Coordinates of N, CA and C in Angstrom, one line a residue:
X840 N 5.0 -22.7 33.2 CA 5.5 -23.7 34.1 C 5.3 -23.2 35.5
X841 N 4.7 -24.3 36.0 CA 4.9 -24.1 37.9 C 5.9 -24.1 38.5
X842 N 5.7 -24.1 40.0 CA 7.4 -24.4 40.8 C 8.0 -25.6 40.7
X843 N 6.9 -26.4 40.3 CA 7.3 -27.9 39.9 C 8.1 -28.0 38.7
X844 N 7.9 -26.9 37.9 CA 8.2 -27.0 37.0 C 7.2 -27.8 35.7
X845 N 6.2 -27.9 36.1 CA 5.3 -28.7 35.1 C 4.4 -28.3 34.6
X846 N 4.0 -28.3 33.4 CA 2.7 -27.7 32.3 C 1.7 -27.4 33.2
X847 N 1.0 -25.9 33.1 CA 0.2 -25.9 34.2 C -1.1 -25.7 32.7
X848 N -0.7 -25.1 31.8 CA -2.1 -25.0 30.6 C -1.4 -25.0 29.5
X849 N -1.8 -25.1 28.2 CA -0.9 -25.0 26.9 C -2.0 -24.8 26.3
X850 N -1.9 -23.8 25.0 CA -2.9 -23.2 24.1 C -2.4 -23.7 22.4
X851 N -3.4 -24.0 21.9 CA -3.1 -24.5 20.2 C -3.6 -23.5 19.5
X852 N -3.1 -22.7 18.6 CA -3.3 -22.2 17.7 C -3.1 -22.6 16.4
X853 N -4.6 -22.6 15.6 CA -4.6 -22.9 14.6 C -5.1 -21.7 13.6
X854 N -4.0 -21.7 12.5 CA -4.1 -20.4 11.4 C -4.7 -20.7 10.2
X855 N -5.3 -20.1 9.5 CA -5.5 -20.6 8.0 C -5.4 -19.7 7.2
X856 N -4.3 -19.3 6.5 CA -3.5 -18.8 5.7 C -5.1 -18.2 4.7
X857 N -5.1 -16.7 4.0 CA -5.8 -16.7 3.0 C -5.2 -15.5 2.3
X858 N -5.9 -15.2 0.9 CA -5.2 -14.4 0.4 C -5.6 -13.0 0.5
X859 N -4.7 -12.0 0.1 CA -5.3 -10.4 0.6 C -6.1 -10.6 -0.1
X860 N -6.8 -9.3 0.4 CA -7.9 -9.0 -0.6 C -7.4 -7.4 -1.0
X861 N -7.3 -7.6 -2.7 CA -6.7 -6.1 -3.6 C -8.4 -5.3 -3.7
X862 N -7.6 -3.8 -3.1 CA -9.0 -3.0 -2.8 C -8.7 -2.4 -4.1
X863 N -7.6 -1.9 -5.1 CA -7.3 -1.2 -6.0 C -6.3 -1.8 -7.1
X864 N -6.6 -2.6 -8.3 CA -5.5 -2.7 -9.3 C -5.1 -1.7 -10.5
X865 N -4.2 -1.2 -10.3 CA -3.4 0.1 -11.3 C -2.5 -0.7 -12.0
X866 N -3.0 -0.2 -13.6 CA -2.1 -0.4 -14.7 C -1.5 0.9 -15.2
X867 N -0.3 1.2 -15.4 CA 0.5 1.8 -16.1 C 1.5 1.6 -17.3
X868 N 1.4 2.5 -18.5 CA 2.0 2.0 -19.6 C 3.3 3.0 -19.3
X869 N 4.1 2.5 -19.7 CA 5.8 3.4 -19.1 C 6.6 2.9 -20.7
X870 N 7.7 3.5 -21.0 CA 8.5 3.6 -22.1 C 9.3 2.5 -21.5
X871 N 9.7 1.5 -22.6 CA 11.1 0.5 -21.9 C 12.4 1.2 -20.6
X872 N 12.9 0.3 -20.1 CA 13.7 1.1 -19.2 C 13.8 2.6 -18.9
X873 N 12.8 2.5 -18.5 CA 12.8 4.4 -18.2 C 11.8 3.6 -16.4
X874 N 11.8 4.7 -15.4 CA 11.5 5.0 -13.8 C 9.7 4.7 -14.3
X875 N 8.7 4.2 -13.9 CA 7.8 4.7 -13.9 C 7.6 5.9 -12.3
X876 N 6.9 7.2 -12.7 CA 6.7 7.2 -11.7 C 5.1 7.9 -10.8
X877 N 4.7 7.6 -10.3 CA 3.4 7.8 -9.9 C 3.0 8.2 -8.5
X878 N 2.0 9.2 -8.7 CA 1.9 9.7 -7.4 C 0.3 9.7 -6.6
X879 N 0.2 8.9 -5.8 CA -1.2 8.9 -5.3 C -2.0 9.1 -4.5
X880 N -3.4 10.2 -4.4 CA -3.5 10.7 -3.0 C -4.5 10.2 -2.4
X881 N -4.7 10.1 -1.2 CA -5.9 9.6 -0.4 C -6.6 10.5 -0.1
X882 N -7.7 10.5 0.1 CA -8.3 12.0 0.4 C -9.6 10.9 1.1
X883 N -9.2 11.6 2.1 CA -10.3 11.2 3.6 C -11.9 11.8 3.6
X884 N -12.7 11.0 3.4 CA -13.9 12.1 3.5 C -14.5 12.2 4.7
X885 N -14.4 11.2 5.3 CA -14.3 11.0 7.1 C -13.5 10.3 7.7
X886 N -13.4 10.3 9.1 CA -11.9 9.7 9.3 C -12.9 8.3 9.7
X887 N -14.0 7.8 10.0 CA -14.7 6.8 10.0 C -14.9 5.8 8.5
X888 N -14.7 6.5 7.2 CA -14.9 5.9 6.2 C -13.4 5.3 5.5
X889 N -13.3 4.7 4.4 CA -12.1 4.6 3.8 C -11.8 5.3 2.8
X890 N -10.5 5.7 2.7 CA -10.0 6.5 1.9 C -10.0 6.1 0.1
X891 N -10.4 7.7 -0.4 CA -11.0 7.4 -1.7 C -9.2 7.8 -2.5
X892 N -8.9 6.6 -3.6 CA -8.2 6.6 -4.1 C -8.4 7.7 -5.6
X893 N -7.2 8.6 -5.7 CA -7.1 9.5 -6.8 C -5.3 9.6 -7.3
X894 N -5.3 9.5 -8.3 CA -4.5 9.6 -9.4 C -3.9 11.0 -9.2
X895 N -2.6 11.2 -9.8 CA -2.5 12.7 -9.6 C -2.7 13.3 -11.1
X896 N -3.1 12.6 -12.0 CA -3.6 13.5 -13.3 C -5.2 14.1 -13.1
X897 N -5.6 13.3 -11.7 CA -7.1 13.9 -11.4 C -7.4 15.3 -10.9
X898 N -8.2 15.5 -11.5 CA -8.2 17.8 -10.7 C -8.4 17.6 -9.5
X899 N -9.5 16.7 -8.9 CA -9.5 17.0 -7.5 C -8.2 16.2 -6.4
X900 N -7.5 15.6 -7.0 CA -6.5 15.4 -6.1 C -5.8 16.3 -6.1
X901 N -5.7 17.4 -7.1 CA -5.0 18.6 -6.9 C -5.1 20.0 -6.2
X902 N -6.7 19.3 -5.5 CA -6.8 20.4 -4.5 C -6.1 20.6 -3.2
X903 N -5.8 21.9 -2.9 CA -5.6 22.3 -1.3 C -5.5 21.3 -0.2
X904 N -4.6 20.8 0.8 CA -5.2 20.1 1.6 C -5.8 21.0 2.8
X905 N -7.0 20.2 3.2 CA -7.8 20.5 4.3 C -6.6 20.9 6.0
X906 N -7.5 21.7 6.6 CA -6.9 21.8 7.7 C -7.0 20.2 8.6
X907 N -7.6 19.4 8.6 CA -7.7 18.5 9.8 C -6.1 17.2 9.2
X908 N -6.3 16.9 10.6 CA -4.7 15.7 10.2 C -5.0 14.3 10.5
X909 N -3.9 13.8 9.5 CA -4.6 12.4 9.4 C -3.7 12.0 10.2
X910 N -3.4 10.0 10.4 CA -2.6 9.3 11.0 C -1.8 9.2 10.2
X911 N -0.4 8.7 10.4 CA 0.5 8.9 9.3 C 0.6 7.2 8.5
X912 N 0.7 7.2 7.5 CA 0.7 5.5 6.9 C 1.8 5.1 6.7
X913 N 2.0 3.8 7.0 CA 3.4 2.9 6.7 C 2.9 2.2 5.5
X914 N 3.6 1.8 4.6 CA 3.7 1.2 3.6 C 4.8 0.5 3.4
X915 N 4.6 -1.2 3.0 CA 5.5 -2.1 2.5 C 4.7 -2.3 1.1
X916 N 5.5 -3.0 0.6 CA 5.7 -3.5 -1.0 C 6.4 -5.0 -1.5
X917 N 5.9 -5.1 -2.2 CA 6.2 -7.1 -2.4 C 7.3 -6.6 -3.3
X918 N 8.0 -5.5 -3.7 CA 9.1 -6.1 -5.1 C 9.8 -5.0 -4.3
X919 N 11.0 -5.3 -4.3 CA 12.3 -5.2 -3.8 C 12.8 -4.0 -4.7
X920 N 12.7 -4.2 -6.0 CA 12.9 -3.4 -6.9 C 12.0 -1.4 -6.8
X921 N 10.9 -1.7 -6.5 CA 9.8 -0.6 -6.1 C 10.5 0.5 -4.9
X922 N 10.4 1.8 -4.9 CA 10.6 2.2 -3.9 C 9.4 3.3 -3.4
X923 N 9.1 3.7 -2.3 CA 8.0 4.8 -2.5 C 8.5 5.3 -1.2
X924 N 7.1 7.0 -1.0 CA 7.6 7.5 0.6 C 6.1 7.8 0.9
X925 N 5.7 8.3 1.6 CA 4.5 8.9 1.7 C 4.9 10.7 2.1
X926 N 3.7 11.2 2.1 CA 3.8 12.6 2.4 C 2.6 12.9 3.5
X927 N 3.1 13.2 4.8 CA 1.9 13.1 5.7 C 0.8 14.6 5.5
X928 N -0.2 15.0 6.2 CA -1.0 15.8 6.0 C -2.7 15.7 5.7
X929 N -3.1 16.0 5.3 CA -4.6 15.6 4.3 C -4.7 16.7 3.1
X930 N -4.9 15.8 2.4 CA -4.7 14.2 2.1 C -3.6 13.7 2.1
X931 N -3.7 13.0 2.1 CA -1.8 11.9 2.5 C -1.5 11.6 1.1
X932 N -0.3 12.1 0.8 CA -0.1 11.3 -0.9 C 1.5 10.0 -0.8
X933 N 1.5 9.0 -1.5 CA 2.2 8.0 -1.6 C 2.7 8.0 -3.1
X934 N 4.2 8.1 -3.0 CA 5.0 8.2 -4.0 C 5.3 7.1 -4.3
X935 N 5.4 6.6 -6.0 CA 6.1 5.0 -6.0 C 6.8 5.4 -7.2
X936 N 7.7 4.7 -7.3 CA 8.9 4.6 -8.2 C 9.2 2.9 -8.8
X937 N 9.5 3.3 -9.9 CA 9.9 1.6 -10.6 C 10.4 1.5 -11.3
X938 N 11.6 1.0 -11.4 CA 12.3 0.6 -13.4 C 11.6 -0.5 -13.9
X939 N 10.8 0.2 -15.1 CA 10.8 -0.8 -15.9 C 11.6 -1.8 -16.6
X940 N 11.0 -3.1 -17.2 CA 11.8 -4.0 -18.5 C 11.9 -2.8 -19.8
X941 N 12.6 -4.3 -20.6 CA 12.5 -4.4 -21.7 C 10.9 -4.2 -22.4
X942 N 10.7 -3.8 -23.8 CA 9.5 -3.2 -24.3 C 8.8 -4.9 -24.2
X943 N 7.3 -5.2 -24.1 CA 6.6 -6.5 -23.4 C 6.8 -7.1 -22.6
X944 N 7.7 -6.8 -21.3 CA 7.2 -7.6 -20.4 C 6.3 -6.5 -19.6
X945 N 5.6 -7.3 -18.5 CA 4.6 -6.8 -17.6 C 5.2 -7.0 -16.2
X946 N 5.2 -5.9 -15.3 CA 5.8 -6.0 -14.1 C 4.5 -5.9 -13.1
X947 N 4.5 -7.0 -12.0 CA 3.6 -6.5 -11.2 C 3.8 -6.8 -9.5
X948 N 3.0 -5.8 -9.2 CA 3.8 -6.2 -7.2 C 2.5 -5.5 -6.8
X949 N 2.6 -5.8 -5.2 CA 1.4 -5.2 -4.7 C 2.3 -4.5 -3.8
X950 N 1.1 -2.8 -2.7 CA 1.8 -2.3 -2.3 C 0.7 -2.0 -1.3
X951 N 0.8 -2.3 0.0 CA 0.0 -2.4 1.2 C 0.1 -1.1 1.9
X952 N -1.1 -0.2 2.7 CA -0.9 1.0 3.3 C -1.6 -0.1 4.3
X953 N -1.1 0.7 5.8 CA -1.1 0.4 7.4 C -1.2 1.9 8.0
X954 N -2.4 2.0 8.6 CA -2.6 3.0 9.8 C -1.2 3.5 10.8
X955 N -0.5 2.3 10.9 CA 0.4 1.9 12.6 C 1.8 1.3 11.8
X956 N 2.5 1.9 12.5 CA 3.7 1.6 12.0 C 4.2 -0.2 12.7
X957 N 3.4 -0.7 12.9 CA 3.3 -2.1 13.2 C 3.0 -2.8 12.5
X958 N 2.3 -2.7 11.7 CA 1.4 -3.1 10.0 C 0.4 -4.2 11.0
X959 N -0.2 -3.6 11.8 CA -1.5 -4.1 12.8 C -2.8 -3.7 11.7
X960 N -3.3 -2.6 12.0 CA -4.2 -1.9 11.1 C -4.2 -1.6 9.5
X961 N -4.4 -2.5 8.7 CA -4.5 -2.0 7.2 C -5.5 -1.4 6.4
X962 N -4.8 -0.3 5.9 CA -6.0 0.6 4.9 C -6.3 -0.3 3.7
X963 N -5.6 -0.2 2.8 CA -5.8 -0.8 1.3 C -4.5 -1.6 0.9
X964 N -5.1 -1.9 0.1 CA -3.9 -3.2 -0.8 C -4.1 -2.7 -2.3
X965 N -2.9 -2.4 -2.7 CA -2.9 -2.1 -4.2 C -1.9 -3.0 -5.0
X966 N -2.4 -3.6 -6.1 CA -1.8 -4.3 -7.2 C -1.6 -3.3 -8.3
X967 N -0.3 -3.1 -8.3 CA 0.3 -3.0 -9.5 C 0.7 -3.7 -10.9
X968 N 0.2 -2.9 -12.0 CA 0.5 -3.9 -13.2 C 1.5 -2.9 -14.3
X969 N 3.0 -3.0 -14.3 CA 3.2 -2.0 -15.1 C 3.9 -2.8 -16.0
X970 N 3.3 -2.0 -17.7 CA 3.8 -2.6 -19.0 C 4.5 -1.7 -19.6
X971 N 5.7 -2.7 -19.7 CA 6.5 -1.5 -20.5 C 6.3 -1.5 -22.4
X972 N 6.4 -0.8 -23.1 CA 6.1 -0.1 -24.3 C 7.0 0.2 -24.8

C-alpha cells in the first residue's frame, strides 16, 4: 500500500501440488506387537554427491567414522506413532522406532531427511513398509 493507501502491485501465485518422490522403500518383517527397531547410516562419499543408504546389518556401515563433519539432518515422519533421532558425525546414522500390529497387517509411513533445520533443503524420502508376522 501507498500513502494513499492504494494497491501499488499485487503478485499471483500459482502452485501445483505434486507428489514426493521416494528415493528409498524399506520393508521389514517384525514379530506382532513387539518395537521394530532399525538403524540407518548415511555415509557420504562426497559432500557434492548424495548419501549412500546402508542398513546396519551391512559390514561397511559398521565402519569407523571418518574424520571430516557433516551438516547435521532434521527429520520428520508422516506417522505420529514412529519415533527416531539421528546421530550427528560421519556418517550420520538415523534411528527409527515403531510398534507394530497385530500378525498381517502392514504398516507404512514415509520418513523425510532435510540438510536445514527449516526442511528448505531435502536429502531423501524413505517409505517404510513394516509387516508384522
Amino acid at each position: 500500500l501507498d500513502e494513499n493507501e492504494g494497491e501499488v502491485a499485487s503478485l499471483e501465485v500459482r502452485v501445483k501440488p505434486q507428489a514426493h518422490i521416494v528415493d528409498d522403500t524399506i520393508r521389514v518383517w517384525q514379530a506382532q506387537h513387539e518395537f521394530m527397531k532399525q538403524t540407518i547410516t548415511l555415509s557420504h562419499r562426497s559432500q557434492q554427491q548424495q548419501p549412500v543408504l546402508r542398513l546396519a546389518s551391512d559390514p561397511v556401515a559398521q565402519s569407523p567414522p571418518s574424520s571430516s563433519s557433516s551438516a547435521p539432518l532434521t527429520v520428520r515422519c508422516s506417522s505420529d506413532k514412529a519415533s527416531f533421532d539421528t546421530r550427528a558425525g560421519a556418517p550420520q546414522d538415523v534411528l527409527i522406532r515403531y510398534p507394530c500390529g497385530a500378525a498381517g497387517e502392514v504398516a507404512s509411513f514415509c520418513l523425510a531427511l532435510y540438510t536445514d533445520r527449516f526442511l528448505h533443503s531435502p536429502v531423501e524420502i524413505w517409505q517404510f513398509l513394516v509387516h508384522s508376522v
